Amino acid sequence: MADSSTVTLGTVRSLLVDSSVYDSRMAETSKDHQFLGLTQEDTADLLPQVETRVVLVGEASNNEDLVKSLEAIKVMEVPVVKIKGGEPGTEGEKLIKSIVNMDINMPCIKTHDVREFGDGENAEFETVFVLTDFQSPDYSYLYKNDNRIVGPPVILHCAAREEPLPFSSRPLYCTTMLNLSLCFTGFRKKEEVVNLVNLVHHMGGTIRKDFSAKVTHLIAHSTHGEKYRLAVCMGTPILTPDWIRKAWEHRDDVNFGAGDEEFRSEFKVPPFQDCVLSFLGFSDEEKANMEERTLKHGGHYLEAGDEKCTHMVVEENSIKELPFVPSKKLYVVKQEWFWGSIQMDARAGESMYFYEKPDSPVMKKAVSLLSLSTPNSNRKRRRLRDTLAQLSRETEISPFPPRKRQSAEHSLSMGSLLDISNTPETGKVLGENTKPSKSSTPAPQKQSARWQVSKELYQTESNYVDILATVLQLFKHPLEKEGQVGGPILAQEEIKTIFGSIPDIYEVHTRIKADLEELVIDWSEDKSVGDIILKYSKDLVKAYPPFVNFFEMSKETIVRCEKQKPRFHAFLKINQAKPECGRQTLVELLIRPVQRLPSVALLLNDIKKHTADDNPDKVMLEKAIESLKEVMTHINEDKRKTEGQKQIFDVVYEVDGCPANLLSSHRSLVQRAETIALGDQPCDRGEHVTLFLFNDCLEIARKRHKVISTFKSPLGQTRPPAQLKHIALMPLSQIRRVLDLQETEECHNAFALVVHPPTEQENLLFSFQLTGEDTVKSAWLKTLCRQVANTICRADAEDLIQCTDPESVQVSTKDMDSTLSRASRVIKKTSKKVTRAFSFTKTPKRVIQRAFMTSSTPDDKSPGSGSEMRGRLGSSSTLSAIHSPSMVNLPSMFERKYHTFSRSTTHLI
């Protein structure tokens, strides 16, 4: 069969079946003739047959700048099309197109009547018409006859860049979207799409029906559809139709480019476009914030349950079961979907964030639900002790995994870690046949207070390192990661300002943790803790000041960026809701380095207290404490707040006998709570107790029964008399569990603390009833747990709270305010005072008289009561010389127990 191939010069649009092939000039054409199978001789024979010319139509002919620019253009691109392998229209037809550059033979022609040039089928001329108005009758005539049309910006563009006049199969007004490939999705009106496509073609862009890697921009009318999902995954810009319309308005600006990021950023499709959201389980404040951001990011919101809602965002931690059965069209998602969409600046896929009903945890009761009114008090105390051990077991921090015994029935739990040495056989086996290692639980033969505090130093150090790792891995590294969806969340300067020298601090404390771990595992009394701190003292001095000195700037940067950058706000919301973060804000996590060194110094001082004078570590500990003062000075200067110090001074003045070491530059008052003691510890049942919660300790003070005197300052100002009496200053690190006691008929507004002093083998229970009307129990307990978590460097503050049946811990508020109960407490106090009076021979006689006077009734006419007795003892000068009976010659066990509460509070600076 003879070859029927022919070569045609000029624009042959009627032969192009697939217009997309014709439009993709950059990808499917070449200026090499090899695609055509033409030789240089063939080209020389064919090209002279065509004359090239440029025609200025109407107003374009009167534009002098346009005429001058056109004179600078000497070359234009001319298409060459070869039909090969069959007749036109048959299956064997192949279209191969190439573009060649040809000199413009004729000078520009000016005309006001385009009809004199005929139609576009004239093979003698390659004509380009220049029009200023693409909506004029001249344009309609030329376009209908398949003529080549360009706008003035094309001429100006080519002249400024000394480029040939480009070829385009469609009318080309400007090059605003040159080299851009667009795809459309979500449009319902065909007329709107047609108008937008024409504008894109007029600006030099191309259109693709299917989304692929060649698409540079997706024009979306909604966030639904497969094309939208692919664009999000591939990082393709997703823009609104207004981007095209606005770019058309700039069509006469030769230097304007629609693909500029600064311009297109104004037209990004908001993540919640075409979405109606509802919110379930959030607080009023948080819900209002999310609703406001929904509107800001293109969505709408309705109340949960409305049929028009497309999404229901659920707070998964507070909602255990949905209040209704959602429809199949409703997306029920976790709040991470909401914040993740804002962070990406695109609607996230719902499948990854579907809300699932959590399994209801079954809490095992630690004690039997038998009646607690049994006369066997020993059994009751044993049950109570077991309950406290069970409650503290989950929060008992152990740096090592439990060492399992041969029998599964006797497997060692975290809560029984301190009980190993109490068993002689176990101690013998560990001492003779085993060698401590990282995989076994350390069990010194004698659990000294020095070992206890050293272990606490390691435990808090381990938690602190974990917090720093969370800051780096959860916040810093993701912000620095390249190729983020939606672009960088923060600038590099902002990231550096926020995190500063956190990596350096993390590195040095990781090494300190490793050394402390080795020391605690292979413990002996002659091991030196001070050497470890001294070893890294120079590294600490180098790492901390750069962070501490700019900490205020770091906080300000976080607050400013969170307000100004919604994506950063969403980024923080997502990460702060993760378990690793413990729902703490980034600022709360970043304050840990500011608090850590003072805590280390306090623990070192504790270790020194429990270190013998002949132990070489005594001197090393003193040097280690001194070595920390340089860094701590920077911390204290940055963190000192005048108002906070004033509050602490007010507490010292209000509480009689308050330890002076409460005054510390790193300490601040958090909250105050008025309570009534419900147990025998730390004071008598029924006593009015005031709890002062500081950031690292808890001051416990009872109401004074009689005001002694007033305080007069050196400036002559008289302060009111101290209304409270100091009981204990307890470090928050001793709190193992906070019990939220359930509301019952016999227990109302009560809570308890499971406390474990380091020198005690058993847990203690402090129970209280809140009496202040302005103190909400739930808020108080959360605040308390937050400060405890900060002190022991833990992120899971809410895990410290446990809702407990008051009967299981033998706590009741029944008849607490009754007359009979008050009388019973008076008698109990009197009996204690009498016992102390007869037990200690050095107790003044008038103390005994006061004890008896307390129990007398108003009707008692005996000589030793009433006004006569008050006359003898009413003098403030006499009373001021009398020590409180509770502070006179206390038994050694009682004194040791409560004086340990004030450890870790020595004022070092």
GROMACS .gro file of C-alpha atoms in nm, residues 222-444:
model
  223
  222SER     CA    1  -1.623   2.219   4.765
  223THR     CA    2  -1.401   1.998   4.976
  224HIS     CA    3  -1.575   1.677   4.869
  225GLY     CA    4  -1.459   1.443   4.597
  226GLU     CA    5  -1.168   1.222   4.502
  227LYS     CA    6  -0.983   1.499   4.318
  228TYR     CA    7  -0.977   1.708   4.635
  229ARG     CA    8  -0.835   1.417   4.837
  230LEU     CA    9  -0.562   1.353   4.579
  231ALA     CA   10  -0.468   1.720   4.568
  232VAL     CA   11  -0.434   1.731   4.946
  233CYS     CA   12  -0.214   1.422   4.949
  234MET     CA   13   0.005   1.552   4.666
  235GLY     CA   14   0.030   1.902   4.810
  236THR     CA   15  -0.128   2.062   4.502
  237PRO     CA   16  -0.265   2.412   4.569
  238ILE     CA   17  -0.645   2.406   4.597
  239LEU     CA   18  -0.799   2.738   4.504
  240THR     CA   19  -1.140   2.895   4.468
  241PRO     CA   20  -1.282   3.012   4.129
  242ASP     CA   21  -1.225   3.371   4.242
  243TRP     CA   22  -0.854   3.314   4.185
  244ILE     CA   23  -0.919   3.285   3.810
  245ARG     CA   24  -1.150   3.585   3.804
  246LYS     CA   25  -0.908   3.799   4.002
  247ALA     CA   26  -0.619   3.695   3.777
  248TRP     CA   27  -0.824   3.803   3.473
  249GLU     CA   28  -0.856   4.146   3.627
  250HIS     CA   29  -0.475   4.170   3.615
  251ARG     CA   30  -0.461   4.060   3.250
  252ASP     CA   31  -0.304   4.388   3.130
  253ASP     CA   32  -0.021   4.373   3.386
  254VAL     CA   33   0.271   4.217   3.200
  255ASN     CA   34   0.469   4.152   3.520
  256PHE     CA   35   0.183   3.977   3.698
  257GLY     CA   36   0.178   3.599   3.741
  258ALA     CA   37  -0.122   3.412   3.876
  259GLY     CA   38   0.102   3.136   4.010
  260ASP     CA   39   0.275   3.366   4.259
  261GLU     CA   40   0.231   3.220   4.608
  262GLU     CA   41   0.162   3.556   4.767
  263PHE     CA   42  -0.128   3.617   4.528
  264ARG     CA   43  -0.282   3.271   4.532
  265SER     CA   44  -0.265   3.247   4.913
  266GLU     CA   45  -0.566   3.479   4.926
  267PHE     CA   46  -0.779   3.229   4.736
  268LYS     CA   47  -0.711   2.898   4.910
  269VAL     CA   48  -1.018   2.683   4.955
  270PRO     CA   49  -1.098   2.694   5.328
  271PRO     CA   50  -1.092   2.351   5.495
  272PHE     CA   51  -1.457   2.360   5.602
  273GLN     CA   52  -1.606   2.493   5.280
  274ASP     CA   53  -1.945   2.334   5.209
  275CYS     CA   54  -1.941   2.172   5.559
  276VAL     CA   55  -2.185   2.214   5.847
  277LEU     CA   56  -2.029   2.122   6.180
  278SER     CA   57  -2.165   2.049   6.525
  279PHE     CA   58  -1.972   2.001   6.850
  280LEU     CA   59  -2.038   1.760   7.134
  281GLY     CA   60  -1.874   1.730   7.476
  282PHE     CA   61  -1.680   2.058   7.481
  283SER     CA   62  -1.693   2.331   7.741
  284ASP     CA   63  -1.883   2.647   7.653
  285GLU     CA   64  -1.561   2.841   7.607
  286GLU     CA   65  -1.397   2.578   7.388
  287LYS     CA   66  -1.715   2.529   7.186
  288ALA     CA   67  -1.744   2.902   7.120
  289ASN     CA   68  -1.381   2.908   7.007
  290MET     CA   69  -1.433   2.618   6.766
  291GLU     CA   70  -1.753   2.766   6.626
  292GLU     CA   71  -1.575   3.095   6.562
  293ARG     CA   72  -1.294   2.917   6.380
  294THR     CA   73  -1.544   2.715   6.179
  295LEU     CA   74  -1.689   3.035   6.034
  296LYS     CA   75  -1.343   3.177   5.980
  297HIS     CA   76  -1.241   2.871   5.778
  298GLY     CA   77  -1.538   2.865   5.545
  299GLY     CA   78  -1.784   2.641   5.730
  300HIS     CA   79  -2.109   2.671   5.920
  301TYR     CA   80  -2.221   2.522   6.249
  302LEU     CA   81  -2.546   2.401   6.404
  303GLU     CA   82  -2.638   2.229   6.726
  304ALA     CA   83  -2.563   1.858   6.753
  305GLY     CA   84  -2.846   1.648   6.614
  306ASP     CA   85  -2.950   1.883   6.336
  307GLU     CA   86  -3.015   1.696   6.012
  308LYS     CA   87  -2.826   1.956   5.807
  309CYS     CA   88  -2.497   1.880   5.980
  310THR     CA   89  -2.232   1.708   5.774
  311HIS     CA   90  -1.986   1.654   6.061
  312MET     CA   91  -2.014   1.609   6.436
  313VAL     CA   92  -1.690   1.677   6.624
  314VAL     CA   93  -1.675   1.483   6.951
  315GLU     CA   94  -1.456   1.542   7.254
  316GLU     CA   95  -1.357   1.178   7.289
  317ASN     CA   96  -1.225   1.211   7.645
  318SER     CA   97  -1.553   1.336   7.791
  319ILE     CA   98  -1.810   1.161   7.568
  320LYS     CA   99  -1.833   0.790   7.640
  321GLU     CA  100  -2.152   0.732   7.442
  322LEU     CA  101  -2.334   0.933   7.176
  323PRO     CA  102  -2.674   1.072   7.281
  324PHE     CA  103  -2.834   0.958   6.954
  325VAL     CA  104  -2.774   0.726   6.662
  326PRO     CA  105  -2.603   0.928   6.386
  327SER     CA  106  -2.720   0.903   6.028
  328LYS     CA  107  -2.505   0.733   5.765
  329LYS     CA  108  -2.436   1.067   5.597
  330LEU     CA  109  -2.301   1.224   5.916
  331TYR     CA  110  -1.928   1.209   5.982
  332VAL     CA  111  -1.868   1.156   6.355
  333VAL     CA  112  -1.505   1.252   6.411
  334LYS     CA  113  -1.267   1.327   6.695
  335GLN     CA  114  -1.153   1.681   6.762
  336GLU     CA  115  -0.813   1.601   6.610
  337TRP     CA  116  -0.985   1.604   6.268
  338PHE     CA  117  -1.103   1.961   6.329
  339TRP     CA  118  -0.765   2.095   6.437
  340GLY     CA  119  -0.578   1.883   6.183
  341SER     CA  120  -0.783   2.036   5.902
  342ILE     CA  121  -0.697   2.386   6.019
  343GLN     CA  122  -0.330   2.295   6.057
  344MET     CA  123  -0.310   2.155   5.702
  345ASP     CA  124  -0.530   2.437   5.574
  346ALA     CA  125  -0.727   2.163   5.398
  347ARG     CA  126  -1.006   1.930   5.499
  348ALA     CA  127  -0.851   1.616   5.645
  349GLY     CA  128  -0.977   1.271   5.553
  350GLU     CA  129  -1.243   1.162   5.800
  351SER     CA  130  -1.159   0.791   5.789
  352MET     CA  131  -0.851   0.844   6.007
  353TYR     CA  132  -1.043   1.030   6.275
  354PHE     CA  133  -1.369   0.843   6.317
  355TYR     CA  134  -1.500   0.851   6.672
  356GLU     CA  135  -1.523   0.508   6.829
  357LYS     CA  136  -1.699   0.431   7.152
  358PRO     CA  137  -1.434   0.354   7.413
  359ASP     CA  138  -1.455   0.040   7.618
  360SER     CA  139  -1.587   0.123   7.960
  361PRO     CA  140  -1.308   0.048   8.205
  362VAL     CA  141  -1.406  -0.184   8.485
  363MET     CA  142  -1.250  -0.061   8.803
  364LYS     CA  143  -1.167  -0.337   9.043
  365LYS     CA  144  -1.246  -0.254   9.400
  366ALA     CA  145  -0.944  -0.268   9.620
  367VAL     CA  146  -1.130  -0.382   9.929
  368SER     CA  147  -1.435  -0.589  10.002
  369LEU     CA  148  -1.769  -0.416  10.019
  370LEU     CA  149  -1.838  -0.570  10.355
  371SER     CA  150  -1.969  -0.342  10.626
  372LEU     CA  151  -1.701  -0.119  10.775
  373SER     CA  152  -1.880  -0.105  11.107
  374THR     CA  153  -1.721  -0.428  11.227
  375PRO     CA  154  -1.584  -0.408  11.581
  376ASN     CA  155  -1.256  -0.562  11.469
  377SER     CA  156  -1.053  -0.242  11.432
  378ASN     CA  157  -0.738  -0.429  11.335
  379ARG     CA  158  -0.910  -0.578  11.034
  380LYS     CA  159  -1.045  -0.237  10.936
  381ARG     CA  160  -0.701  -0.082  10.957
  382ARG     CA  161  -0.559  -0.368  10.751
  383ARG     CA  162  -0.823  -0.316  10.482
  384LEU     CA  163  -0.754   0.056  10.481
  385ARG     CA  164  -0.381  -0.006  10.446
  386ASP     CA  165  -0.444  -0.243  10.155
  387THR     CA  166  -0.671   0.011   9.992
  388LEU     CA  167  -0.413   0.287  10.012
  389ALA     CA  168  -0.146   0.057   9.875
  390GLN     CA  169  -0.372  -0.033   9.584
  391LEU     CA  170  -0.455   0.331   9.512
  392SER     CA  171  -0.094   0.437   9.515
  393ARG     CA  172   0.026   0.139   9.315
  394GLU     CA  173  -0.058   0.287   8.975
  395THR     CA  174   0.125   0.611   9.047
  396GLU     CA  175   0.424   0.469   9.233
  397ILE     CA  176   0.714   0.560   9.011
  398SER     CA  177   0.970   0.290   8.961
  399PRO     CA  178   1.265   0.335   8.729
  400PHE     CA  179   1.291  -0.037   8.671
  401PRO     CA  180   1.056  -0.314   8.558
  402PRO     CA  181   0.934  -0.544   8.837
  403ARG     CA  182   1.139  -0.854   8.896
  404LYS     CA  183   0.918  -1.160   8.853
  405ARG     CA  184   0.943  -1.454   9.089
  406GLN     CA  185   0.924  -1.814   8.979
  407SER     CA  186   0.562  -1.842   9.078
  408ALA     CA  187   0.311  -1.628   8.896
  409GLU     CA  188   0.106  -1.609   9.212
  410HIS     CA  189   0.384  -1.420   9.384
  411SER     CA  190   0.476  -1.186   9.101
  412LEU     CA  191   0.620  -0.860   9.224
  413SER     CA  192   0.415  -0.549   9.153
  414MET     CA  193   0.524  -0.189   9.135
  415GLY     CA  194   0.345  -0.115   9.460
  416SER     CA  195   0.540  -0.381   9.649
  417LEU     CA  196   0.878  -0.257   9.531
  418LEU     CA  197   0.971  -0.124   9.875
  419ASP     CA  198   0.864  -0.440  10.057
  420ILE     CA  199   1.136  -0.671   9.922
  421SER     CA  200   1.385  -0.608  10.199
  422ASN     CA  201   1.122  -0.671  10.463
  423THR     CA  202   1.134  -1.041  10.377
  424PRO     CA  203   1.452  -1.197  10.519
  425GLU     CA  204   1.455  -1.482  10.268
  426THR     CA  205   1.422  -1.247   9.974
  427GLY     CA  206   1.696  -1.024  10.106
  428LYS     CA  207   1.921  -1.324  10.149
  429VAL     CA  208   1.865  -1.446   9.796
  430LEU     CA  209   1.931  -1.104   9.648
  431GLY     CA  210   2.237  -1.056   9.860
  432GLU     CA  211   2.401  -1.390   9.793
  433ASN     CA  212   2.288  -1.532   9.461
  434THR     CA  213   2.202  -1.234   9.245
  435LYS     CA  214   2.368  -0.927   9.115
  436PRO     CA  215   2.161  -0.611   9.055
  437SER     CA  216   2.121  -0.515   8.693
  438LYS     CA  217   1.910  -0.284   8.484
  439SER     CA  218   1.653  -0.555   8.436
  440SER     CA  219   1.609  -0.626   8.806
  441THR     CA  220   1.459  -0.422   9.086
  442PRO     CA  221   1.712  -0.266   9.322
  443ALA     CA  222   1.658  -0.383   9.675
  444PRO     CA  223   1.917  -0.265   9.927
   0.00000   0.00000   0.00000
